[in-house]
C-alpha atoms as a printed R data frame, in Angstrom:
    type eleno elety resid chain resno       x       y       z
1   ATOM     1    CA   UNK     A     1   0.000   0.000   0.000
2   ATOM     2    CA   UNK     A     2   1.361   3.393  -0.969
3   ATOM     3    CA   UNK     A     3   1.787   6.155   1.575
4   ATOM     4    CA   UNK     A     4   1.479   8.876  -1.067
5   ATOM     5    CA   UNK     A     5  -1.303  11.443  -0.717
6   ATOM     6    CA   UNK     A     6  -4.264  10.789  -3.011
7   ATOM     7    CA   UNK     A     7  -3.570  13.960  -4.992
8   ATOM     8    CA   UNK     A     8  -0.059  12.714  -5.857
9   ATOM     9    CA   UNK     A     9  -1.268   9.203  -6.613
10  ATOM    10    CA   UNK     A    10  -4.129  10.394  -8.844
11  ATOM    11    CA   UNK     A    11  -1.775  12.391 -11.095
12  ATOM    12    CA   UNK     A    12  -0.614   9.111 -12.621
13  ATOM    13    CA   UNK     A    13  -3.936   8.502 -14.375
14  ATOM    14    CA   UNK     A    14  -6.054  11.194 -16.050
15  ATOM    15    CA   UNK     A    15  -9.353   9.435 -15.278
16  ATOM    16    CA   UNK     A    16  -8.432   9.033 -11.633
17  ATOM    17    CA   UNK     A    17  -7.363  12.680 -11.481
18  ATOM    18    CA   UNK     A    18 -10.732  13.757 -12.959
19  ATOM    19    CA   UNK     A    19 -12.600  11.560 -10.502
20  ATOM    20    CA   UNK     A    20 -10.606  12.917  -7.569
21  ATOM    21    CA   UNK     A    21 -11.246  16.511  -8.652
22  ATOM    22    CA   UNK     A    22 -14.979  15.831  -9.058
23  ATOM    23    CA   UNK     A    23 -15.163  14.203  -5.611
24  ATOM    24    CA   UNK     A    24 -13.353  17.121  -4.006
25  ATOM    25    CA   UNK     A    25 -15.682  19.588  -5.751
26  ATOM    26    CA   UNK     A    26 -18.726  17.726  -4.379
27  ATOM    27    CA   UNK     A    27 -17.210  17.704  -0.884
28  ATOM    28    CA   UNK     A    28 -16.592  21.459  -1.119
29  ATOM    29    CA   UNK     A    29 -20.172  22.037  -2.269
30  ATOM    30    CA   UNK     A    30 -21.427  19.797   0.539
31  ATOM    31    CA   UNK     A    31 -19.553  21.891   3.121
32  ATOM    32    CA   UNK     A    32 -20.846  25.161   1.612
33  ATOM    33    CA   UNK     A    33 -24.405  23.782   1.571
34  ATOM    34    CA   UNK     A    34 -24.272  22.565   5.173
35  ATOM    35    CA   UNK     A    35 -22.940  25.915   6.423
36  ATOM    36    CA   UNK     A    36 -26.193  27.492   5.211
37  ATOM    37    CA   UNK     A    37 -28.427  25.089   7.117
38  ATOM    38    CA   UNK     A    38 -29.856  25.884  10.539
39  ATOM    39    CA   UNK     A    39 -28.933  23.957  13.660
40  ATOM    40    CA   UNK     A    40 -27.981  20.340  13.316
41  ATOM    41    CA   UNK     A    41 -29.797  19.825  10.005
42  ATOM    42    CA   UNK     A    42 -26.514  19.463   8.118
43  ATOM    43    CA   UNK     A    43 -25.676  16.290  10.011
44  ATOM    44    CA   UNK     A    44 -28.715  14.554   8.539
45  ATOM    45    CA   UNK     A    45 -28.167  15.166   4.834
46  ATOM    46    CA   UNK     A    46 -25.479  15.145   2.164
47  ATOM    47    CA   UNK     A    47 -24.967  16.527  -1.316
48  ATOM    48    CA   UNK     A    48 -25.278  13.690  -3.816
49  ATOM    49    CA   UNK     A    49 -24.497  15.432  -7.093
50  ATOM    50    CA   UNK     A    50 -24.642  18.702  -8.990
51  ATOM    51    CA   UNK     A    51 -25.452  18.658 -12.690
52  ATOM    52    CA   UNK     A    52 -26.970  21.164 -15.099
53  ATOM    53    CA   UNK     A    53 -27.825  23.627 -12.345
54  ATOM    54    CA   UNK     A    54 -29.629  21.030 -10.247
55  ATOM    55    CA   UNK     A    55 -28.310  20.255  -6.768
56  ATOM    56    CA   UNK     A    56 -29.410  16.828  -5.548
57  ATOM    57    CA   UNK     A    57 -29.295  16.303  -1.793
58  ATOM    58    CA   UNK     A    58 -29.939  13.066   0.072
59  ATOM    59    CA   UNK     A    59 -31.844  13.422   3.336
60  ATOM    60    CA   UNK     A    60 -31.538  10.686   5.928
61  ATOM    61    CA   UNK     A    61 -35.296  10.647   6.599
62  ATOM    62    CA   UNK     A    62 -38.542  12.216   5.398
63  ATOM    63    CA   UNK     A    63 -38.621  14.827   8.174
64  ATOM    64    CA   UNK     A    64 -35.235  16.195   7.130
65  ATOM    65    CA   UNK     A    65 -36.315  16.077   3.476
66  ATOM    66    CA   UNK     A    66 -39.413  18.142   4.214
67  ATOM    67    CA   UNK     A    67 -37.364  20.701   6.120
68  ATOM    68    CA   UNK     A    68 -34.816  20.988   3.286
69  ATOM    69    CA   UNK     A    69 -37.590  21.433   0.722
70  ATOM    70    CA   UNK     A    70 -39.047  24.246   2.830
71  ATOM    71    CA   UNK     A    71 -35.654  25.971   2.879
72  ATOM    72    CA   UNK     A    72 -35.367  25.658  -0.932
73  ATOM    73    CA   UNK     A    73 -34.609  29.144  -2.301
74  ATOM    74    CA   UNK     A    74 -33.116  30.381   0.953
75  ATOM    75    CA   UNK     A    75 -30.292  27.903   0.331
76  ATOM    76    CA   UNK     A    76 -30.102  28.150  -3.474
77  ATOM    77    CA   UNK     A    77 -29.560  31.930  -3.633
78  ATOM    78    CA   UNK     A    78 -26.580  32.042  -1.223
79  ATOM    79    CA   UNK     A    79 -24.923  29.140  -3.044
80  ATOM    80    CA   UNK     A    80 -25.320  31.015  -6.323
81  ATOM    81    CA   UNK     A    81 -23.720  34.096  -4.755
82  ATOM    82    CA   UNK     A    82 -20.810  31.882  -3.604
83  ATOM    83    CA   UNK     A    83 -20.116  30.896  -7.205
84  ATOM    84    CA   UNK     A    84 -22.082  27.661  -7.490
85  ATOM    85    CA   UNK     A    85 -24.546  28.046 -10.407
86  ATOM    86    CA   UNK     A    86 -27.398  26.304  -8.584
87  ATOM    87    CA   UNK     A    87 -30.840  26.838 -10.107
88  ATOM    88    CA   UNK     A    88 -32.889  24.152  -8.405
89  ATOM    89    CA   UNK     A    89 -32.693  21.970  -5.338
90  ATOM    90    CA   UNK     A    90 -33.966  18.412  -5.432
91  ATOM    91    CA   UNK     A    91 -34.185  16.500  -2.179
92  ATOM    92    CA   UNK     A    92 -34.385  12.721  -2.064
93  ATOM    93    CA   UNK     A    93 -34.801  10.516   0.958
94  ATOM    94    CA   UNK     A    94 -31.926   8.088   1.197
95  ATOM    95    CA   UNK     A    95 -33.473   4.726   2.012
96  ATOM    96    CA   UNK     A    96 -31.908   2.964   4.936
97  ATOM    97    CA   UNK     A    97 -31.575  -0.781   4.525
98  ATOM    98    CA   UNK     A    98 -33.292  -2.869   7.186
99  ATOM    99    CA   UNK     A    99 -31.073  -4.167   9.931
100 ATOM   100    CA   UNK     A   100 -30.188  -7.799   9.334
101 ATOM   101    CA   UNK     A   101 -31.846 -10.284  11.635
102 ATOM   102    CA   UNK     A   102 -29.200 -11.916  13.714
103 ATOM   103    CA   UNK     A   103 -29.499 -15.618  14.122
104 ATOM   104    CA   UNK     A   104 -28.890 -17.409  17.359
105 ATOM   105    CA   UNK     A   105 -25.160 -17.717  17.797
106 ATOM   106    CA   UNK     A   106 -25.051 -19.346  21.227
107 ATOM   107    CA   UNK     A   107 -25.589 -23.080  21.657
108 ATOM   108    CA   UNK     A   108 -25.697 -25.072  24.885
109 ATOM   109    CA   UNK     A   109 -24.193 -28.542  24.863
110 ATOM   110    CA   UNK     A   110 -26.278 -31.573  25.805
111 ATOM   111    CA   UNK     A   111 -24.322 -31.815  29.063
112 ATOM   112    CA   UNK     A   112 -25.105 -28.163  29.802
113 ATOM   113    CA   UNK     A   113 -28.808 -28.671  29.091
114 ATOM   114    CA   UNK     A   114 -28.869 -31.728  31.361
115 ATOM   115    CA   UNK     A   115 -27.176 -29.725  34.146
116 ATOM   116    CA   UNK     A   116 -29.777 -26.949  33.814
117 ATOM   117    CA   UNK     A   117 -32.558 -29.537  33.882
118 ATOM   118    CA   UNK     A   118 -31.185 -31.066  37.108
119 ATOM   119    CA   UNK     A   119 -30.831 -27.586  38.633
120 ATOM   120    CA   UNK     A   120 -34.401 -26.711  37.667
121 ATOM   121    CA   UNK     A   121 -35.622 -29.853  39.454
122 ATOM   122    CA   UNK     A   122 -33.812 -28.929  42.682
123 ATOM   123    CA   UNK     A   123 -34.495 -25.174  42.877
124 ATOM   124    CA   UNK     A   124 -37.356 -24.067  45.126
125 ATOM   125    CA   UNK     A   125 -37.663 -20.460  43.955
126 ATOM   126    CA   UNK     A   126 -40.571 -20.505  41.438
127 ATOM   127    CA   UNK     A   127 -39.291 -17.505  39.449
128 ATOM   128    CA   UNK     A   128 -35.845 -19.036  38.923
129 ATOM   129    CA   UNK     A   129 -37.382 -22.461  38.262
130 ATOM   130    CA   UNK     A   130 -39.651 -20.988  35.549
131 ATOM   131    CA   UNK     A   131 -36.726 -19.065  33.997
132 ATOM   132    CA   UNK     A   132 -34.668 -22.252  33.767
133 ATOM   133    CA   UNK     A   133 -37.642 -24.093  32.285
134 ATOM   134    CA   UNK     A   134 -38.055 -21.380  29.673
135 ATOM   135    CA   UNK     A   135 -34.337 -21.547  28.858
136 ATOM   136    CA   UNK     A   136 -34.548 -25.324  28.439
137 ATOM   137    CA   UNK     A   137 -37.676 -25.146  26.248
138 ATOM   138    CA   UNK     A   138 -36.031 -22.513  24.086
139 ATOM   139    CA   UNK     A   139 -32.803 -24.431  23.530
140 ATOM   140    CA   UNK     A   140 -34.355 -27.848  23.188
141 ATOM   141    CA   UNK     A   141 -37.010 -26.475  20.847
142 ATOM   142    CA   UNK     A   142 -34.282 -24.943  18.638
143 ATOM   143    CA   UNK     A   143 -32.411 -28.252  18.552
144 ATOM   144    CA   UNK     A   144 -35.509 -30.069  17.306
145 ATOM   145    CA   UNK     A   145 -35.882 -27.655  14.393
146 ATOM   146    CA   UNK     A   146 -32.403 -28.398  12.981
């Protein structure tokens, strides 16, 4: 892996240099855009692209999107004055993928299940006895499904 800065590395290939320049321009526009936003709103959105006078911004949820749409021209005009030829603002909600369902990763051995079963038979406290019974039903039920 090279320890050269990206700007030095990208000079070796014209396409990579163009891509690096475009990415840096978007990051600059993103910073300029976020400076115009009130409060913490800038933390919940990001500039996606800028093409043909249209600034596309991704909002992290529909509430942020609605707020950005309301700001519309109050953000477009200052950006234009800063040298960005923005004519329109389009806000899109960035869909968040659902969190993956985690499978059961913990398994009790047969010896462990037998030890819990013996303990459940000897314990007098009904709350603890029921909890152990539930644990045993859960783990033995899972084993039967395999």
